[in-house]
Amino acid sequence: MARRAPVQEARDDVDVLLERLGLTIDPELLVLALTHRSFAHEAGGIPTNERLEFLGDSVLGIIVTEHLYRAHPDTPEGDLAKMRAATVSQRALAQVARELGLGDFVLLGRGELVTGGRDKDSILSDTVEALIGAAYLCHGLEPTRGMVERLVADLLGHAAALGAGLDWKTSLQELAAAHEQPGPTYAVVGSGPDHARSFVATVTLGAQPYGTGAGTSKKIAEQRAAKDAYERLLAEQPAAGASGVAGTADRA
């Protein structure tokens, strides 16, 4: 019988994490922000970070929205919405979490630990939002704004240059319409157990499959399929849409 790999327990030197965040957080709130529901369930139903995540999502949204509004005074609302979506997406926030080394500090149940929960986009992004919620409760909006803007500074800087990559599904729909193609439709197939689901999406224009994409959620798979189809359609008629691509990032 193969020996099972050792399970990495959460780091308890949270002062390191707080230093990286640049703000202090009440110890009880910090523990709560780091408590994933899998750990809470195994610990007998203690509170989880989901309420803090709910709060942090709203705080993050207003901070990023206001920043983009002020930084891009001539940008239309639709483009601002795409830039915001790229900045606060699950994948983008997971990137922030990895730069913080956040996965090492999250309290996870055994099932999540053995299936790589410390590096799952969904868990990492949710924990970032929970930490933002905890910071807001401790310090209010302005200190939290400073923390958030530091954490997502690179994302904010890149968002304006992403072009079609801000939202591949919308960009594909617009490109298809410009080429008088039927609107895209998506078919998604999921596989794997509940704790480790994976999805494959296929996008069709008319009766013809145009692109495929895989991911850990339906949304990510559809965005990657749309990117694949967008680039194929653009290559078939380069003169019609070449100016629409300012980048190739695939944020979900």
Coordinates of N, CA, C and O in Angstrom, one line a residue, residues 16-135:
V16 N 3.2 37.1 10.7 CA 3.8 37.2 9.4 C 2.7 37.6 8.4 O 3.0 38.5 7.5
L17 N 1.6 37.0 8.5 CA 0.5 37.4 7.5 C 0.0 38.8 7.7 O -0.2 39.6 6.8
L18 N -0.1 39.2 9.0 CA -0.5 40.6 9.3 C 0.5 41.6 8.7 O 0.1 42.7 8.2
E19 N 1.7 41.3 8.9 CA 2.8 42.2 8.3 C 2.6 42.3 6.8 O 2.8 43.4 6.3
R20 N 2.3 41.2 6.2 CA 2.1 41.3 4.7 C 0.9 42.1 4.3 O 0.9 42.8 3.3
L21 N -0.2 42.0 5.2 CA -1.4 42.7 4.9 C -1.2 44.2 5.2 O -1.8 45.1 4.6
G22 N -0.3 44.5 6.1 CA -0.1 45.9 6.5 C -1.1 46.5 7.5 O -1.2 47.7 7.6
L23 N -1.9 45.7 8.1 CA -2.9 46.1 9.0 C -3.0 45.1 10.1 O -2.9 43.9 9.9
T24 N -3.3 45.5 11.4 CA -3.6 44.6 12.4 C -5.1 44.2 12.3 O -5.9 44.9 11.8
I25 N -5.4 43.0 12.8 CA -6.8 42.5 12.9 C -7.0 41.8 14.2 O -6.1 41.1 14.7
D26 N -8.1 42.1 14.9 CA -8.4 41.5 16.1 C -8.2 40.0 16.0 O -8.6 39.3 15.1
P27 N -7.5 39.4 17.0 CA -7.2 38.0 16.9 C -8.4 37.0 16.7 O -8.3 36.1 15.9
E28 N -9.5 37.3 17.4 CA -10.6 36.4 17.2 C -11.2 36.6 15.8 O -11.6 35.6 15.1
L29 N -11.2 37.8 15.3 CA -11.7 38.0 13.9 C -10.8 37.4 12.9 O -11.2 36.9 11.9
L30 N -9.5 37.5 13.2 CA -8.5 36.9 12.2 C -8.7 35.4 12.1 O -8.7 34.8 11.0
V31 N -8.9 34.7 13.3 CA -9.1 33.3 13.3 C -10.4 33.0 12.5 O -10.4 32.0 11.7
L32 N -11.4 33.8 12.7 CA -12.7 33.6 12.0 C -12.5 33.7 10.5 O -13.0 32.9 9.7
A33 N -11.8 34.7 10.1 CA -11.5 35.0 8.7 C -10.8 33.8 8.0 O -10.9 33.6 6.8
L34 N -10.0 33.1 8.8 CA -9.2 32.0 8.2 C -9.9 30.7 8.3 O -9.3 29.6 7.9
T35 N -11.1 30.6 8.9 CA -11.8 29.4 9.2 C -12.7 29.0 8.0 O -13.8 29.5 7.8
H36 N -12.3 28.0 7.2 CA -13.1 27.5 6.1 C -14.2 26.6 6.7 O -14.0 26.0 7.7
R37 N -15.3 26.5 5.9 CA -16.4 25.7 6.4 C -16.0 24.2 6.7 O -16.6 23.5 7.5
S38 N -15.1 23.7 5.9 CA -14.7 22.3 6.1 C -14.1 22.1 7.5 O -14.3 21.0 8.1
F39 N -13.3 23.0 7.9 CA -12.7 22.9 9.3 C -13.8 23.1 10.3 O -13.8 22.4 11.3
A40 N -14.7 24.1 10.1 CA -15.7 24.4 11.1 C -16.6 23.2 11.3 O -17.0 22.8 12.4
H41 N -16.9 22.5 10.2 CA -17.8 21.3 10.3 C -17.1 20.2 11.1 O -17.7 19.6 12.0
E42 N -15.8 20.0 10.9 CA -15.1 18.9 11.6 C -14.9 19.3 13.1 O -14.7 18.4 13.9
A43 N -14.9 20.6 13.3 CA -14.7 21.1 14.7 C -16.0 21.2 15.5 O -16.1 21.7 16.6
G44 N -17.1 20.6 14.9 CA -18.4 20.6 15.7 C -19.3 21.7 15.3 O -20.2 22.1 16.1
G45 N -19.1 22.4 14.2 CA -20.1 23.4 13.8 C -19.8 24.8 14.3 O -20.7 25.6 14.5
I46 N -18.5 25.1 14.5 CA -18.1 26.4 14.9 C -18.3 27.4 13.8 O -18.5 27.0 12.6
P47 N -18.4 28.7 14.0 CA -18.6 29.7 12.9 C -17.5 29.6 11.8 O -16.4 29.3 12.1
T48 N -17.9 30.0 10.6 CA -17.1 30.0 9.5 C -16.8 31.4 9.0 O -17.4 32.4 9.5
N49 N -15.9 31.5 8.0 CA -15.6 32.9 7.5 C -16.6 33.4 6.5 O -16.3 34.4 5.8
E50 N -17.7 32.7 6.3 CA -18.6 33.0 5.1 C -19.3 34.4 5.3 O -19.5 35.1 4.4
R51 N -19.6 34.7 6.6 CA -20.3 36.1 6.8 C -19.2 37.2 6.5 O -19.6 38.2 5.9
L52 N -18.0 37.0 7.0 CA -16.9 38.0 6.7 C -16.7 38.1 5.2 O -16.4 39.1 4.7
E53 N -16.7 36.9 4.5 CA -16.5 36.9 3.1 C -17.6 37.8 2.4 O -17.3 38.6 1.5
F54 N -18.9 37.6 2.9 CA -20.0 38.4 2.3 C -19.7 39.9 2.5 O -19.9 40.7 1.6
L55 N -19.3 40.3 3.7 CA -19.0 41.7 3.9 C -17.8 42.2 3.1 O -17.9 43.2 2.5
G56 N -16.8 41.4 3.1 CA -15.6 41.8 2.4 C -15.8 41.9 0.9 O -15.2 42.8 0.3
D57 N -16.7 41.1 0.3 CA -17.0 41.2 -1.1 C -17.5 42.6 -1.4 O -17.2 43.2 -2.4
S58 N -18.4 43.1 -0.6 CA -19.0 44.4 -0.8 C -18.0 45.5 -0.6 O -18.0 46.5 -1.3
V59 N -17.2 45.4 0.5 CA -16.2 46.4 0.7 C -15.2 46.5 -0.4 O -14.8 47.5 -0.9
L60 N -14.7 45.3 -0.9 CA -13.8 45.2 -2.0 C -14.4 45.9 -3.3 O -13.8 46.6 -4.0
G61 N -15.7 45.6 -3.5 CA -16.4 46.1 -4.7 C -16.4 47.6 -4.7 O -16.2 48.3 -5.7
I62 N -16.8 48.3 -3.5 CA -16.9 49.7 -3.5 C -15.5 50.4 -3.7 O -15.3 51.4 -4.3
I63 N -14.5 49.8 -3.0 CA -13.1 50.3 -3.1 C -12.6 50.3 -4.6 O -12.1 51.2 -5.1
V64 N -12.8 49.1 -5.2 CA -12.3 49.0 -6.6 C -13.1 49.8 -7.5 O -12.5 50.5 -8.4
T65 N -14.4 49.9 -7.3 CA -15.2 50.7 -8.2 C -14.9 52.2 -8.1 O -14.7 52.8 -9.2
E66 N -14.7 52.7 -6.9 CA -14.4 54.1 -6.8 C -13.0 54.4 -7.3 O -12.8 55.4 -8.0
H67 N -12.0 53.5 -7.1 CA -10.7 53.7 -7.7 C -10.8 53.8 -9.2 O -10.2 54.7 -9.8
L68 N -11.5 52.8 -9.8 CA -11.5 52.9 -11.3 C -12.3 54.1 -11.8 O -11.9 54.7 -12.8
Y69 N -13.3 54.5 -11.1 CA -14.1 55.7 -11.5 C -13.2 56.9 -11.5 O -13.3 57.7 -12.4
R70 N -12.4 57.1 -10.4 CA -11.5 58.2 -10.3 C -10.3 58.2 -11.3 O -9.9 59.2 -11.8
A71 N -9.8 57.0 -11.4 CA -8.6 56.8 -12.2 C -8.8 56.9 -13.7 O -7.9 57.2 -14.5
H72 N -10.1 56.6 -14.1 CA -10.4 56.5 -15.6 C -11.6 57.4 -15.9 O -12.7 56.9 -16.2
P73 N -11.5 58.7 -15.8 CA -12.7 59.6 -15.9 C -13.3 59.6 -17.2 O -14.5 60.0 -17.3
D74 N -12.7 59.2 -18.3 CA -13.3 59.2 -19.6 C -13.7 57.8 -20.1 O -14.1 57.6 -21.2
T75 N -13.6 56.8 -19.2 CA -13.9 55.4 -19.6 C -15.4 55.2 -19.5 O -16.0 55.4 -18.4
P76 N -16.1 54.6 -20.5 CA -17.5 54.3 -20.4 C -17.8 53.3 -19.3 O -17.0 52.5 -18.9
E77 N -19.1 53.3 -18.8 CA -19.5 52.4 -17.7 C -19.3 51.0 -18.0 O -18.8 50.2 -17.2
G78 N -19.6 50.6 -19.3 CA -19.4 49.2 -19.6 C -18.0 48.7 -19.5 O -17.7 47.6 -19.0
D79 N -17.0 49.5 -19.9 CA -15.6 49.1 -19.8 C -15.2 49.2 -18.3 O -14.4 48.3 -17.9
L80 N -15.7 50.1 -17.6 CA -15.3 50.1 -16.1 C -15.8 48.8 -15.5 O -15.1 48.3 -14.6
A81 N -17.0 48.4 -15.8 CA -17.6 47.2 -15.3 C -16.7 46.0 -15.6 O -16.4 45.1 -14.7
K82 N -16.2 45.9 -16.8 CA -15.3 44.8 -17.2 C -14.0 44.9 -16.4 O -13.4 43.9 -16.0
M83 N -13.5 46.1 -16.3 CA -12.2 46.3 -15.5 C -12.4 45.8 -14.0 O -11.5 45.2 -13.5
R84 N -13.5 46.2 -13.5 CA -13.8 45.8 -12.1 C -13.9 44.3 -12.0 O -13.4 43.6 -11.1
A85 N -14.6 43.7 -13.0 CA -14.8 42.2 -12.9 C -13.5 41.5 -13.0 O -13.2 40.5 -12.3
A86 N -12.5 42.0 -13.8 CA -11.2 41.4 -13.9 C -10.4 41.5 -12.6 O -9.7 40.6 -12.3
T87 N -10.6 42.6 -11.9 CA -9.9 42.9 -10.7 C -10.4 42.1 -9.5 O -9.6 41.6 -8.7
V88 N -11.7 41.8 -9.5 CA -12.2 41.2 -8.3 C -12.6 39.7 -8.6 O -13.3 39.1 -7.8
S89 N -12.2 39.2 -9.7 CA -12.6 37.8 -10.1 C -12.0 36.8 -9.1 O -11.0 37.1 -8.4
Q90 N -12.5 35.6 -9.1 CA -12.0 34.6 -8.3 C -10.5 34.3 -8.6 O -9.7 34.2 -7.7
R91 N -10.2 34.2 -9.9 CA -8.8 33.9 -10.3 C -7.9 35.0 -9.9 O -6.8 34.8 -9.4
A92 N -8.3 36.3 -10.0 CA -7.5 37.4 -9.7 C -7.2 37.5 -8.2 O -6.1 37.7 -7.7
L93 N -8.2 37.2 -7.4 CA -8.1 37.3 -5.9 C -7.2 36.1 -5.4 O -6.5 36.2 -4.5
A94 N -7.3 34.9 -6.1 CA -6.5 33.8 -5.8 C -5.0 34.1 -6.0 O -4.1 33.7 -5.3
Q95 N -4.8 34.9 -7.1 CA -3.4 35.3 -7.4 C -2.9 36.2 -6.2 O -1.7 36.1 -5.8
V96 N -3.7 37.1 -5.7 CA -3.4 37.9 -4.6 C -3.0 37.1 -3.4 O -2.0 37.3 -2.7
A97 N -3.9 36.1 -3.1 CA -3.7 35.2 -2.0 C -2.4 34.4 -2.1 O -1.7 34.3 -1.1
R98 N -2.0 34.0 -3.3 CA -0.8 33.2 -3.4 C 0.4 34.2 -3.2 O 1.5 33.7 -2.6
E99 N 0.3 35.4 -3.6 CA 1.4 36.3 -3.3 C 1.6 36.6 -1.9 O 2.7 36.8 -1.4
L100 N 0.5 36.5 -1.1 CA 0.5 36.7 0.4 C 1.0 35.4 1.1 O 1.3 35.4 2.3
G101 N 1.0 34.3 0.3 CA 1.2 33.0 1.0 C 0.0 32.6 1.9 O 0.2 31.9 2.9
L102 N -1.2 33.1 1.5 CA -2.3 32.9 2.4 C -2.7 31.5 2.6 O -3.2 31.1 3.7
G103 N -2.6 30.7 1.6 CA -3.0 29.3 1.7 C -2.5 28.5 2.9 O -3.1 27.7 3.5
D104 N -1.2 28.9 3.3 CA -0.6 28.2 4.4 C -1.3 28.5 5.8 O -1.1 27.8 6.7
F105 N -2.1 29.6 5.8 CA -2.7 30.0 7.1 C -4.1 29.6 7.2 O -4.7 29.7 8.3
V106 N -4.8 29.1 6.1 CA -6.2 28.8 6.2 C -6.4 27.5 7.0 O -5.7 26.5 6.8
L107 N -7.5 27.6 7.8 CA -7.9 26.4 8.6 C -8.8 25.6 7.8 O -9.9 26.0 7.5
L108 N -8.4 24.4 7.4 CA -9.1 23.5 6.5 C -9.4 22.2 7.2 O -8.6 21.7 8.0
G109 N -10.5 21.5 6.8 CA -10.8 20.2 7.2 C -9.9 19.2 6.5 O -9.2 19.5 5.5
R110 N -9.9 18.0 7.0 CA -8.9 16.9 6.4 C -9.2 16.7 5.0 O -8.3 16.5 4.2
G111 N -10.5 16.6 4.6 CA -10.8 16.3 3.2 C -10.3 17.4 2.3 O -9.7 17.0 1.2
E112 N -10.4 18.6 2.6 CA -9.8 19.7 1.8 C -8.3 19.7 1.8 O -7.6 19.9 0.8
L113 N -7.7 19.3 2.9 CA -6.2 19.3 3.0 C -5.7 18.2 2.1 O -4.7 18.5 1.3
V114 N -6.3 17.1 2.0 CA -5.7 16.0 1.2 C -6.0 16.2 -0.3 O -5.4 15.5 -1.1
T115 N -6.9 17.1 -0.6 CA -7.2 17.3 -2.0 C -6.7 18.7 -2.5 O -7.2 19.2 -3.5
G116 N -5.7 19.2 -1.8 CA -5.1 20.4 -2.3 C -5.8 21.7 -2.0 O -5.7 22.7 -2.8
G117 N -6.6 21.7 -1.0 CA -7.4 22.9 -0.7 C -6.6 24.2 -0.5 O -7.1 25.3 -0.7
R118 N -5.4 24.0 0.0 CA -4.6 25.2 0.2 C -4.2 26.0 -1.1 O -3.8 27.2 -1.0
D119 N -4.5 25.4 -2.2 CA -4.2 26.1 -3.5 C -5.4 26.2 -4.4 O -5.3 26.4 -5.6
K120 N -6.6 26.0 -3.9 CA -7.8 26.1 -4.7 C -8.2 27.6 -4.8 O -8.3 28.3 -3.8
D121 N -8.5 28.0 -6.1 CA -8.8 29.4 -6.3 C -10.0 29.8 -5.5 O -10.0 30.9 -4.9
S122 N -11.0 28.9 -5.4 CA -12.3 29.3 -4.6 C -12.0 29.6 -3.2 O -12.4 30.6 -2.6
I123 N -11.2 28.7 -2.5 CA -10.9 28.9 -1.1 C -10.0 30.1 -0.9 O -10.2 30.9 0.0
L124 N -9.0 30.3 -1.8 CA -8.1 31.4 -1.6 C -8.8 32.7 -1.8 O -8.6 33.7 -1.0
S125 N -9.6 32.8 -2.8 CA -10.3 34.1 -3.1 C -11.3 34.4 -2.0 O -11.4 35.6 -1.6
D126 N -12.1 33.4 -1.5 CA -13.0 33.7 -0.5 C -12.3 34.1 0.8 O -12.8 35.0 1.5
T127 N -11.1 33.6 1.1 CA -10.4 34.0 2.3 C -9.9 35.4 2.2 O -9.9 36.1 3.2
V128 N -9.5 35.8 1.0 CA -9.1 37.2 0.8 C -10.2 38.1 1.2 O -10.1 39.1 1.9
E129 N -11.4 37.8 0.7 CA -12.6 38.6 0.9 C -12.9 38.6 2.4 O -13.3 39.7 3.0
A130 N -12.8 37.5 3.1 CA -13.0 37.4 4.5 C -12.1 38.3 5.3 O -12.4 39.0 6.3
L131 N -10.8 38.3 4.9 CA -9.8 39.2 5.6 C -10.1 40.7 5.3 O -10.0 41.5 6.3
I132 N -10.6 41.0 4.2 CA -11.0 42.4 3.9 C -12.2 42.8 4.8 O -12.2 43.9 5.4
G133 N -13.1 41.8 4.9 CA -14.3 42.1 5.8 C -13.8 42.3 7.3 O -14.3 43.2 8.0
A134 N -12.9 41.5 7.7 CA -12.4 41.6 9.1 C -11.6 42.9 9.3 O -11.8 43.6 10.3
A135 N -10.8 43.3 8.3 CA -10.1 44.6 8.4 C -11.1 45.7 8.5 O -10.9 46.7 9.2

